[in-house]
Short mmCIF file of C-alpha atoms in Angstrom, two decimals:
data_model
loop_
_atom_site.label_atom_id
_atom_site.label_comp_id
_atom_site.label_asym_id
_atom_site.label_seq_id
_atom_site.Cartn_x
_atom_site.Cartn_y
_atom_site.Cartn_z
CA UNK A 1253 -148.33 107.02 190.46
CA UNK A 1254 -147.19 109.32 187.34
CA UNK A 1255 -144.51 108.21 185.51
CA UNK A 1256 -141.85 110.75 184.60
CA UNK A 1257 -143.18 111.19 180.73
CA UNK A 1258 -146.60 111.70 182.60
CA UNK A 1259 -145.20 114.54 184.93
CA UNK A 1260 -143.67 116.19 181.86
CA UNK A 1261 -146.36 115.91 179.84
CA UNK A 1262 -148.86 117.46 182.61
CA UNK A 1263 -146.73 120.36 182.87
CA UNK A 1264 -147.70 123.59 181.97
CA UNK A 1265 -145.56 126.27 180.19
CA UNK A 1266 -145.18 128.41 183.24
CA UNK A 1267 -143.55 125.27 185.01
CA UNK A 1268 -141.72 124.02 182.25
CA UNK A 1269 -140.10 127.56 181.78
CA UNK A 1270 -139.35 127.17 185.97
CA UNK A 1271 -137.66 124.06 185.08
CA UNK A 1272 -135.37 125.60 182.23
CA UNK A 1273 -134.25 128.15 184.76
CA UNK A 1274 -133.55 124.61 187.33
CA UNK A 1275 -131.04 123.47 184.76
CA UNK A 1276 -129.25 127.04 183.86
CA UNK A 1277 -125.90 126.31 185.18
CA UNK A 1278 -125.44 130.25 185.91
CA UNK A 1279 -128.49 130.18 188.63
CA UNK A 1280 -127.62 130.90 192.42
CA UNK A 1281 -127.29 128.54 194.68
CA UNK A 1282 -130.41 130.37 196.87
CA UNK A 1283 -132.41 130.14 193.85
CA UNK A 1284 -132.38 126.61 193.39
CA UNK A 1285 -133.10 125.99 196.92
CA UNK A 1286 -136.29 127.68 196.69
CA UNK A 1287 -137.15 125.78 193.41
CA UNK A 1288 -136.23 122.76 195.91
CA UNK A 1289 -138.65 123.74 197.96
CA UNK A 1290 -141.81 125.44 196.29
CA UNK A 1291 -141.81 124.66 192.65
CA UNK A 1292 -144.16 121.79 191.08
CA UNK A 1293 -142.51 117.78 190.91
CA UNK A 1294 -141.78 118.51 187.67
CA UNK A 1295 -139.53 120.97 188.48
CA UNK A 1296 -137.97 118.99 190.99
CA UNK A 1297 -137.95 116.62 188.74
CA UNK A 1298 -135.19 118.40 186.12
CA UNK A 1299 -133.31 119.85 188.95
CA UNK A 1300 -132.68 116.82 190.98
CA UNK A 1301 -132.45 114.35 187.92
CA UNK A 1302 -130.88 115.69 184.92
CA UNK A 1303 -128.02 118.28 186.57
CA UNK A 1304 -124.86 118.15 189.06
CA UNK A 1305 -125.68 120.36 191.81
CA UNK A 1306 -124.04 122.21 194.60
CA UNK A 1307 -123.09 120.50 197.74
CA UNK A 1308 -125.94 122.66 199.73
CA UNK A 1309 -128.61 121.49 197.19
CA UNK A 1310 -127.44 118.02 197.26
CA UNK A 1311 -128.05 118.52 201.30
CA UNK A 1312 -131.67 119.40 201.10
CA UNK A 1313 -132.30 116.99 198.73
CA UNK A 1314 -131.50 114.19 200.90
CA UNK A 1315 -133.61 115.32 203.77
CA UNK A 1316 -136.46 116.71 201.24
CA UNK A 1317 -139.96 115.04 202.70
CA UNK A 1318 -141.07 114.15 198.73
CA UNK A 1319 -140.25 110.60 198.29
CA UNK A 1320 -140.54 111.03 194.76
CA UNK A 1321 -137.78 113.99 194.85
CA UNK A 1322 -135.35 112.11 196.54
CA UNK A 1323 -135.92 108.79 194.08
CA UNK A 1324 -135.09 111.25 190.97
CA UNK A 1325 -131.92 112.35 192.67
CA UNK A 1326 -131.33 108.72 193.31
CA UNK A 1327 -130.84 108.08 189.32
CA UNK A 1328 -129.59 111.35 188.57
CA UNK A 1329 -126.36 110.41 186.38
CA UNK A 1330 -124.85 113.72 186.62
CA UNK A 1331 -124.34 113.51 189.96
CA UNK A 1332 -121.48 111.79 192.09
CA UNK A 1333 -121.95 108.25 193.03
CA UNK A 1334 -120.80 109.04 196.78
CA UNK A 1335 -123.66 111.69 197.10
CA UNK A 1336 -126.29 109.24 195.67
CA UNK A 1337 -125.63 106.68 198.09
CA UNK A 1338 -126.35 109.11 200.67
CA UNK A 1339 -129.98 107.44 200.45
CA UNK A 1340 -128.96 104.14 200.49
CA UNK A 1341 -130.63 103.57 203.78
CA UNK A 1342 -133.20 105.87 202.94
CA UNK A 1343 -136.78 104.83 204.88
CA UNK A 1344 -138.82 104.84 201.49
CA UNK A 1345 -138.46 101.26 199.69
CA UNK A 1346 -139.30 103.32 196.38
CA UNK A 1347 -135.97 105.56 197.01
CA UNK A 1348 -133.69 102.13 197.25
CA UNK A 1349 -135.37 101.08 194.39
CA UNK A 1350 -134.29 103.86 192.43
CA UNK A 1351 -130.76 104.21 193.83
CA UNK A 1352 -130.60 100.38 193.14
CA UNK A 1353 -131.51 100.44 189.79
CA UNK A 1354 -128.75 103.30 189.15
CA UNK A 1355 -129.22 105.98 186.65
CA UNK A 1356 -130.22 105.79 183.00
CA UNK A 1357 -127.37 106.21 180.51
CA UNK A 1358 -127.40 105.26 176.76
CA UNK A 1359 -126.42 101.83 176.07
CA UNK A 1360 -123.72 100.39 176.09
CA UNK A 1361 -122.40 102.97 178.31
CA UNK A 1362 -122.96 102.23 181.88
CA UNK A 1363 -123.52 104.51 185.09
CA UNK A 1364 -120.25 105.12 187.22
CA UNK A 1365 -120.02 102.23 189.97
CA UNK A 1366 -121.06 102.80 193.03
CA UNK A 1367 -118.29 102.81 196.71
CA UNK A 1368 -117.66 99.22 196.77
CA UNK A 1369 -118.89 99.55 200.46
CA UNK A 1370 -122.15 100.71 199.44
CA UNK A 1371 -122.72 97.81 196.38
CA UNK A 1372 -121.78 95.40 199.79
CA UNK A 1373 -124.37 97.19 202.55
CA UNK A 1374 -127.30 96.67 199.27
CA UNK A 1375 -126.14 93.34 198.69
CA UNK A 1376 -126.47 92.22 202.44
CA UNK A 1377 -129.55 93.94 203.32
CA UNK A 1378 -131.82 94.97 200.35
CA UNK A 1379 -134.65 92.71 199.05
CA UNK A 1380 -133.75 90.49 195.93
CA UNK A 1381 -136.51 92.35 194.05
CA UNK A 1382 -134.84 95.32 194.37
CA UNK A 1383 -131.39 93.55 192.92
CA UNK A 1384 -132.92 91.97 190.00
CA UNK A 1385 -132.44 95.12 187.46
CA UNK A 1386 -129.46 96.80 186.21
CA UNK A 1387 -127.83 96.90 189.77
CA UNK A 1388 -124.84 94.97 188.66
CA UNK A 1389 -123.95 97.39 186.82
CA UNK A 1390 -123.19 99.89 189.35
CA UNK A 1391 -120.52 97.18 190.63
CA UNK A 1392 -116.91 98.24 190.09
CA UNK A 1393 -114.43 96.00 188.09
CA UNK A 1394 -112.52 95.58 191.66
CA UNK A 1395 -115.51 94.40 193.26
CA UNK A 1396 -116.53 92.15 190.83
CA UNK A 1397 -113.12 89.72 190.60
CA UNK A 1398 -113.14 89.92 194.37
CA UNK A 1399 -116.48 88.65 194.99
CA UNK A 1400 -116.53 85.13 194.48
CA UNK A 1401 -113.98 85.43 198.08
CA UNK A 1402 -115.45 88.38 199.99
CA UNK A 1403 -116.18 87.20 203.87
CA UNK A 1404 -119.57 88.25 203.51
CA UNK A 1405 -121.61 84.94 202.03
CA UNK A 1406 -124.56 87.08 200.03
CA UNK A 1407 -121.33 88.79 198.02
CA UNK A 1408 -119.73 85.64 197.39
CA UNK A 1409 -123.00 84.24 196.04
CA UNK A 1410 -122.82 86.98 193.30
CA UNK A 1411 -119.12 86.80 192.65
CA UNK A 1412 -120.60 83.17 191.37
CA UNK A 1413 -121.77 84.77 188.80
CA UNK A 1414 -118.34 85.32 187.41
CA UNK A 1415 -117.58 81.65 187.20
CA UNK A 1416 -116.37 81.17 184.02
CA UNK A 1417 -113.38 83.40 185.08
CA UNK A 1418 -112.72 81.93 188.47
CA UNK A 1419 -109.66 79.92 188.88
CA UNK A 1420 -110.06 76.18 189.87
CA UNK A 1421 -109.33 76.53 193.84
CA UNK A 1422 -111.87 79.33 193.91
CA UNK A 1423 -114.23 77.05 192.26
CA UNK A 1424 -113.28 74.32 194.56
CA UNK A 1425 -113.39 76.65 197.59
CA UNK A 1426 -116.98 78.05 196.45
CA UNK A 1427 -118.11 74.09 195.88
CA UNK A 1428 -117.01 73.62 199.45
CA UNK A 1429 -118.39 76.93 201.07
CA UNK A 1430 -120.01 77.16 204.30
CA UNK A 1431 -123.27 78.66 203.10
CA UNK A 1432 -125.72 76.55 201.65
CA UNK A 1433 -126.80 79.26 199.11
CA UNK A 1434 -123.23 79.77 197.67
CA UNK A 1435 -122.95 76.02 197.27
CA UNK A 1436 -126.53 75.75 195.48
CA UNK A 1437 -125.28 78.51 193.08
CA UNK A 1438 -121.97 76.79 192.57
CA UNK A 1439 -122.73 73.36 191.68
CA UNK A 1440 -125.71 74.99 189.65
CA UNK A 1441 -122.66 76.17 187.64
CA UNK A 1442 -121.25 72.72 187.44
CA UNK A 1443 -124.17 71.35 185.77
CA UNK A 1444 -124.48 73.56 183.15
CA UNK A 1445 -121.12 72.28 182.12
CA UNK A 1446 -122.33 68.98 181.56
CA UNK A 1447 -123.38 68.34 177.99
CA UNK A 1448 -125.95 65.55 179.24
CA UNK A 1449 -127.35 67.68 181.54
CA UNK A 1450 -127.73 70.47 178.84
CA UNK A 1451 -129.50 68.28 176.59
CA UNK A 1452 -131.86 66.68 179.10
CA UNK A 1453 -133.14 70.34 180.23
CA UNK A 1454 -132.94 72.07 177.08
CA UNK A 1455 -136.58 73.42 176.30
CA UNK A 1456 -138.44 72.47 173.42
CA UNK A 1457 -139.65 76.40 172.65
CA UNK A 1458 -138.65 79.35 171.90
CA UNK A 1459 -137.47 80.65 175.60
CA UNK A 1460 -135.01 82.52 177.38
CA UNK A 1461 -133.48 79.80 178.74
CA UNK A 1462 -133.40 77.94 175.69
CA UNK A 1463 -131.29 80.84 174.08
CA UNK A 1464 -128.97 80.81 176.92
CA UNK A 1465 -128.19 76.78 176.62
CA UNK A 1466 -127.72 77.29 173.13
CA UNK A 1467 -125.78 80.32 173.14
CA UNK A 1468 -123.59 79.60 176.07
CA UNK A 1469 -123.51 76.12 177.33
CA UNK A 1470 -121.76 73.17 176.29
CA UNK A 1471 -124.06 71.07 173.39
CA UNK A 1472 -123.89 67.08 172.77
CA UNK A 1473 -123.90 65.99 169.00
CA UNK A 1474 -127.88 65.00 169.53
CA UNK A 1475 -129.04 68.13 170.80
CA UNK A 1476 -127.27 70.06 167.98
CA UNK A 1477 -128.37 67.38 165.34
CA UNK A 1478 -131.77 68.14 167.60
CA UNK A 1479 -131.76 71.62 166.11
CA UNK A 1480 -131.00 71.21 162.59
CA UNK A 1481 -133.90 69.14 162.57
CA UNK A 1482 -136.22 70.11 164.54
CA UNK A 1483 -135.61 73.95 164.93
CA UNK A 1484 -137.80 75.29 167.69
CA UNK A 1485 -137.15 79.12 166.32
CA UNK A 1486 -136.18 80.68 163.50
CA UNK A 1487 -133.19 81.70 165.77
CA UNK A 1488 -131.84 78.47 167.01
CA UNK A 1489 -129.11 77.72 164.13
CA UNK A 1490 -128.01 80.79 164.26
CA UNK A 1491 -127.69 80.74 167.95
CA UNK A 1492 -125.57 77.34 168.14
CA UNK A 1493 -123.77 79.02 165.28
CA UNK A 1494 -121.89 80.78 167.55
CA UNK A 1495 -121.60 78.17 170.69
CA UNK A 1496 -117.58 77.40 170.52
CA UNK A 1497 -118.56 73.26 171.48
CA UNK A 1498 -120.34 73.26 168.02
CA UNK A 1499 -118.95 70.15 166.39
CA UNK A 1500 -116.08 70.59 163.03
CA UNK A 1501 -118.44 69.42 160.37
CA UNK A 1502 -121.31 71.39 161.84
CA UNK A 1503 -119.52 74.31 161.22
CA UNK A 1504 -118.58 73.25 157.61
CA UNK A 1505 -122.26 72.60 157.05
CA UNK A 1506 -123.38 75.60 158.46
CA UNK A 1507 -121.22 77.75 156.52
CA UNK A 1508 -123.31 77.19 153.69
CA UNK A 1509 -126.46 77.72 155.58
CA UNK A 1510 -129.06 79.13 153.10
CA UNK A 1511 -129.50 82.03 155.74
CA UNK A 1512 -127.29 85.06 155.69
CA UNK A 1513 -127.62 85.47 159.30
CA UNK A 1514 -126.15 82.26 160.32
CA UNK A 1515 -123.33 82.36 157.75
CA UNK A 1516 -122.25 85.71 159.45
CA UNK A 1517 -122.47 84.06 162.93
CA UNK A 1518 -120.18 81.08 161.73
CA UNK A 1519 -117.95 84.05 160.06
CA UNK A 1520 -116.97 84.97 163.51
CA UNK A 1521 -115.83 81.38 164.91
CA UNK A 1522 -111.82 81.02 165.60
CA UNK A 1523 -112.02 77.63 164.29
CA UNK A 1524 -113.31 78.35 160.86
CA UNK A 1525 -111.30 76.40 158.08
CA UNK A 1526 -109.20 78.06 155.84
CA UNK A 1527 -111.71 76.53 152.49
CA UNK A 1528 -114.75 78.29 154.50
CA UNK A 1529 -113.15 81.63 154.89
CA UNK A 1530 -112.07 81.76 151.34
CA UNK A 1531 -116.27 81.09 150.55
CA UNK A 1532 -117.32 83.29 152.61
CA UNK A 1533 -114.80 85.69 151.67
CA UNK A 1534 -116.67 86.13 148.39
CA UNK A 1535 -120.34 85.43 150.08
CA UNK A 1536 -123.07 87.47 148.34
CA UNK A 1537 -124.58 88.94 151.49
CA UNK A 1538 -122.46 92.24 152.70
CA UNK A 1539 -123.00 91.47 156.51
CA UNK A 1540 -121.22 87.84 155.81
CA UNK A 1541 -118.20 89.41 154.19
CA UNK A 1542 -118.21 92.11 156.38
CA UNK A 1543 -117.93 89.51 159.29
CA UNK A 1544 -115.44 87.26 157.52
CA UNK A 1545 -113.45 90.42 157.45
CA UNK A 1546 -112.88 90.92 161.03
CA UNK A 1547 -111.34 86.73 161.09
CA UNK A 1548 -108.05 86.89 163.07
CA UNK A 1549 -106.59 84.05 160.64
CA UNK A 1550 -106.87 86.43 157.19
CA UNK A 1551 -103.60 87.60 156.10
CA UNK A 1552 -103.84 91.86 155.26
CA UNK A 1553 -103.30 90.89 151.59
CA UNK A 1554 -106.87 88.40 152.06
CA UNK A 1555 -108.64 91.08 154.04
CA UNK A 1556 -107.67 93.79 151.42
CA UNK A 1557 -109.40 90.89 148.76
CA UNK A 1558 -112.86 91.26 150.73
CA UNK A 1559 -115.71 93.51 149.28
CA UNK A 1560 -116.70 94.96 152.79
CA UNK A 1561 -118.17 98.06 153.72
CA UNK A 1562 -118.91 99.40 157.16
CA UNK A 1563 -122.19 101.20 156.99
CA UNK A 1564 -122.75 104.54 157.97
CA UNK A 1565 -126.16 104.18 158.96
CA UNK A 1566 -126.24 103.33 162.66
CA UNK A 1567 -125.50 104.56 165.70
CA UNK A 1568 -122.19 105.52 167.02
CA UNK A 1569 -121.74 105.53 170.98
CA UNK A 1570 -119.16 106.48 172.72
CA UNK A 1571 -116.81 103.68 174.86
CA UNK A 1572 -115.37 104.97 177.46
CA UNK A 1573 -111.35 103.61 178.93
CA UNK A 1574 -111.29 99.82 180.04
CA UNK A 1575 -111.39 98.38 183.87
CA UNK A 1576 -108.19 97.24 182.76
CA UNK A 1577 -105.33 96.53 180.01
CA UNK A 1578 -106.64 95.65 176.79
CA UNK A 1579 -105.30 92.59 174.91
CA UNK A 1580 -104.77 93.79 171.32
CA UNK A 1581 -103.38 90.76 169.02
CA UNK A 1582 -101.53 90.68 165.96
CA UNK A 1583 -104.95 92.66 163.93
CA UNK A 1584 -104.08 95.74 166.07
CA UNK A 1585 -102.04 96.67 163.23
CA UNK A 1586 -104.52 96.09 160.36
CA UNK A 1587 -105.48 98.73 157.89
CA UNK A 1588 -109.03 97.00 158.48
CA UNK A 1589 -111.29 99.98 160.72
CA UNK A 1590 -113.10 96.97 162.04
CA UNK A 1591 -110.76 94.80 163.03
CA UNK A 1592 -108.60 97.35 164.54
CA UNK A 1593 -111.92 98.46 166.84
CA UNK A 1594 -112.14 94.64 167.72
CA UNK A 1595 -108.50 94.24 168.49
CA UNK A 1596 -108.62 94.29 172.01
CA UNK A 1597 -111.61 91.99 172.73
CA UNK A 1598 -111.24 89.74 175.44
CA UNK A 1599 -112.84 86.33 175.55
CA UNK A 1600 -116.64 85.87 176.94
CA UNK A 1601 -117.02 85.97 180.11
CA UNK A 1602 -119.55 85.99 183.07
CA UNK A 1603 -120.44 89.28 184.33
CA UNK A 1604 -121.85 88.55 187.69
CA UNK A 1605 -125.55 87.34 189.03
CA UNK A 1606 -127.98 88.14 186.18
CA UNK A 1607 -125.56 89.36 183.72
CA UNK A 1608 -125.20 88.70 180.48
CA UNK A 1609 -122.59 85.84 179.43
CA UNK A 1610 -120.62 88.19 177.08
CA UNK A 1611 -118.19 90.84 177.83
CA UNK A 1612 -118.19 94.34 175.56
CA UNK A 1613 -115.13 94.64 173.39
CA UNK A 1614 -112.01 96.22 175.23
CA UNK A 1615 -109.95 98.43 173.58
CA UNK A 1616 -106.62 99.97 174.54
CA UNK A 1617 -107.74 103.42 173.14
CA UNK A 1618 -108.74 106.06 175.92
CA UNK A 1619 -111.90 106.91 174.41
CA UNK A 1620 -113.52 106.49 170.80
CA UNK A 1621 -116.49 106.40 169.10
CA UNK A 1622 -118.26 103.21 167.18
CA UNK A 1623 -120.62 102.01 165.25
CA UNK A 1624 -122.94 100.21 167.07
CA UNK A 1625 -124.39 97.64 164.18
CA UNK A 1626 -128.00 96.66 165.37
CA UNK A 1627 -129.73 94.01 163.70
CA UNK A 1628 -133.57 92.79 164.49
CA UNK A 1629 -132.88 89.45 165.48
CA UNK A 1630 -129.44 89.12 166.83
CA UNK A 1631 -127.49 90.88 169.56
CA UNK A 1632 -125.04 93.62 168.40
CA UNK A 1633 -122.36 91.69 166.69
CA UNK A 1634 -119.82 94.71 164.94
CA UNK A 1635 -117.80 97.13 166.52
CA UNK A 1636 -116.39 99.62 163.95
CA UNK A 1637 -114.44 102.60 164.31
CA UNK A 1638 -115.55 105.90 162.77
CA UNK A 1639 -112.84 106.74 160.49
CA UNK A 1640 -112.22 110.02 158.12
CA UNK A 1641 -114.05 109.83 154.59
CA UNK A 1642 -111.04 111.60 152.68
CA UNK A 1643 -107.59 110.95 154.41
CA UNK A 1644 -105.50 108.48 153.45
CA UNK A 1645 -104.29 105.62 156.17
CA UNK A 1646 -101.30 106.98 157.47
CA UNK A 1647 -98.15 104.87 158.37
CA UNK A 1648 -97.61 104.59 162.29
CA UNK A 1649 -95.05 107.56 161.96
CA UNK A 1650 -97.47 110.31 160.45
CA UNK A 1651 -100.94 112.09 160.89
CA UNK A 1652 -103.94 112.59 159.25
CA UNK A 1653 -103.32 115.73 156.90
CA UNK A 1654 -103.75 118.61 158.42
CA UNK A 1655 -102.91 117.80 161.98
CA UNK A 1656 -99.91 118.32 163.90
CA UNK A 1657 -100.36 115.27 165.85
CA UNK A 1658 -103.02 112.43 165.75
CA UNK A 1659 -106.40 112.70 168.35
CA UNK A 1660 -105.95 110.95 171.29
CA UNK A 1661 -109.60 109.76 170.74
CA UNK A 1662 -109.39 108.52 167.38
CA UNK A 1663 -107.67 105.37 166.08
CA UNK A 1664 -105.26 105.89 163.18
CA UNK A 1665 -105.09 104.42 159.74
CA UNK A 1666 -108.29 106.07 158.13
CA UNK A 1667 -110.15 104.34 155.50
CA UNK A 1668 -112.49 104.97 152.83
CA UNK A 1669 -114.83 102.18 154.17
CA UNK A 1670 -115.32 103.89 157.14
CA UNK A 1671 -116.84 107.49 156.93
CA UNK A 1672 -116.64 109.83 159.66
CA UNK A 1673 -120.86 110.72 159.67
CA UNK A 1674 -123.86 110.02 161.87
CA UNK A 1675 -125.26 111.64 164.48
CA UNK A 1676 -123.91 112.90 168.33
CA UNK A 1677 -124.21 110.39 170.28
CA UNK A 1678 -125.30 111.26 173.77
CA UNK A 1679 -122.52 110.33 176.01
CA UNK A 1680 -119.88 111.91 173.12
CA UNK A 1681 -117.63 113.72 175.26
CA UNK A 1682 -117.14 117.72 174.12
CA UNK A 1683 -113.48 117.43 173.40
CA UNK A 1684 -113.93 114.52 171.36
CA UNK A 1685 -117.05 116.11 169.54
CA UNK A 1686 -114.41 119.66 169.30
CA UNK A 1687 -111.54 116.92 167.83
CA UNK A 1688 -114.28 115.70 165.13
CA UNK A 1689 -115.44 118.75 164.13
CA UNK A 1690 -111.64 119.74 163.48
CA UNK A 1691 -110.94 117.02 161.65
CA UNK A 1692 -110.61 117.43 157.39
CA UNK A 1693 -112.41 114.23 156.37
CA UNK A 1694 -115.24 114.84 158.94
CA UNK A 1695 -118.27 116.41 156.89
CA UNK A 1696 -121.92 117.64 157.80
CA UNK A 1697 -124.87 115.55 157.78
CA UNK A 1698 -127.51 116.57 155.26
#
């Protein structure tokens, strides 16, 4: 079966021009019916996959005989969540695949969640293959908290997931549940708070479940003192770098790990002594001290003291507004772009079955753009606003010169650290592109 790129890249000009004409938003409603129905896949393709259409097109896709027409509309992210679910009992398995593994959106946005009725009907009666992707991500916030207690016992095995956020009697009650599938999941849960049990199963090689021990689980002094001796990857100091039951004076010691890359993971840690912070304050590697910069404990005078500098060179992608009220502590404040972009992060936490262990940053802005910093070897570790080049930070009672009043999109307190540059991102919303371009200390890329 042809891929999608394949499809594309079979097309000739005469059907790639029919497919322009699919995705003019000024066609008729007749003509993209009979594009529907006569024009090559690839046509179909673009017009059921990378528009919104009208409710009469939306219609004949559901009941078009094409299997593969039906799957594109099933990912199509333009379109409403309550029409794709149309086909969620759709006869094809390769349809319910699709719909299942939700539409493809630029990370770390995430497709809009699907009826919470729906997510419940796939959960009870799809196949775990077709579960195993990005499903979860298609589950609302609402869903997800209520889970771990829904009457229906295939839910409640996913709201397991979230354990690290359950409250004790739901644990208990989960422990105790009448399904022998929840219970397997729970106390599966209860074991990977055991430091013992950690350190008896933790793999000798480089493995995903290695990382996730590590990263996430509880660690006994002998398997960390396990690591520093007897690394099994390049990556495992800086991975128990981060793990918050790392003993005091392994900290200490690795603060002055020879590599950069664990001294900025150790940067991050709450329980960093005030001696380390001041080193690392003044480390000779710009991702450490740009790290070290974002510590809740500095003092604005220390932070001001740090030689940081957010680069400009990576992406920015646009967050859109939180499931729910942010948590902004005393940073929210800060002149600091970075630390005001990681004010509102909550604690990790479980998603839900098969999700990662760690939640995105919240913020209590309605919608801004950041700078996504990637490096090869770690996850994405910095948050940092996109700030004006030339403005100066204004106090809490003025704009950004020549404004009226301040973007609702943008947070205040421009710096010089920050400059407003880089590329659209995709999911960049018009008015906030409109607000940028308006904006004095935005400037043109070369």
């Amino acid at each position: 079966m042809a891929t999608p790129e394949q499809i594309w890249a079979d097309a000739d000009l005469s059907t790639r021009r029919l497919a322009g004409l699919a995705l003019n938003p000024s066609v008729s409603e007749s003509v993209l019916l009979r594009l529907l129905a006569e024009a090559p896949l690839a046509v179909r393709m673009v017009l059921c996959r990378d528009r919104d259409l009208p409710d009469a097109v939306v219609d004949a896709v559901i009941q078009h005989p094409d299997t593969r027409t039906r799957s594109f509309f099933a990912r199509n992210p333009h379109a409403d969540p309550a029409q794709r679910v149309r086909l969620v009992d759709d006869p094809a398995w390769f349809v319910r695949a699709h719909l299942a593994d939700g539409p493809r959106v630029a990370a770390p946005a995430r497709p809009r969640p699907l009826p919470d009725e729906a997510v419940v009907h796939m959960i009870s009666t799809y196949e775990n293959e077709l579960l195993g992707g990005p499903f979860y991500q298609q589950i609302s916030a609402g869903l997800r908290r209520s889970m771990a207690t829904h009457p229906v016992a295939n839910v409640r095995y996913w709201g397991v997931g979230e354990w690290r956020s359950l409250a004790p009697d739901t644990r208990a009650a989960l422990l105790a549940d009448p399904d022998a599938g929840v219970r397997e999941a729970a106390e599966r849960h209860v074991r990977c708070e055991d430091p013992t049990w950690v350190e008896s199963t933790l793999p000798d090689r480089p493995c995903h479940a290695r990382t996730d021990l590590l990263l996430h689980h509880p660690l006994t002094r002998a398997a960390v003192e396990g690591v520093l001796a007897r690394p099994a990857g390049e990556e495992d100091k800086a991975m128990i770098a981060v793990n918050p039951t790392l003993p005091p004076d392994t900290v200490v010691l690795l603060a002055a790990d020879p590599d950069p890359e664990v001294r900025a993971r150790i940067a991050q840690r709450t329980d960093l002594g005030p001696a380390e912070r001041r080193t690392l304050m003044t480390d000779p590697d710009p991702d450490v001290r740009l790290a070290v910069s974002l510590h809740p404990a500095l003092s604005e005078e220390e932070r001001a003291r740090i030689d940081y500098q957010v680069p400009m060179d990576h992406f920015f992608v646009y967050l859109p507004a939180p499931d729910g009220p942010g948590t902004p502590g005393p940073s929210g404040a800060t002149h600091s772009p970075a630390t005001r972009c990681c004010a509102g992060r909550q604690p990790p936490t479980t998603c839900c079955h098969r999700t990662s262990s760690h939640a995105w940053p919240r913020t209590t802005t309605s919608a801004y753009a950041s700078c996504w910093r990637r490096t090869t070897r770690t996850p994405p570790r910095h948050f940092c606003c996109a700030a004006s080049l030339s403005t100066p930070a204004p106090s809490a009672a003025t704009s950004p010169p020549g404004r009226t009043s301040p973007p609702t999109d943008w947070p205040l307190s421009p710096t010089t650290r920050t400059p407003r540059s880089g590329p659209w991102p995709p999911a960049l919303p018009k008015p906030s592109r409109q607000r940028w371009l308006g904006s004095p200390g935005t400037r043109p890329l070369a």
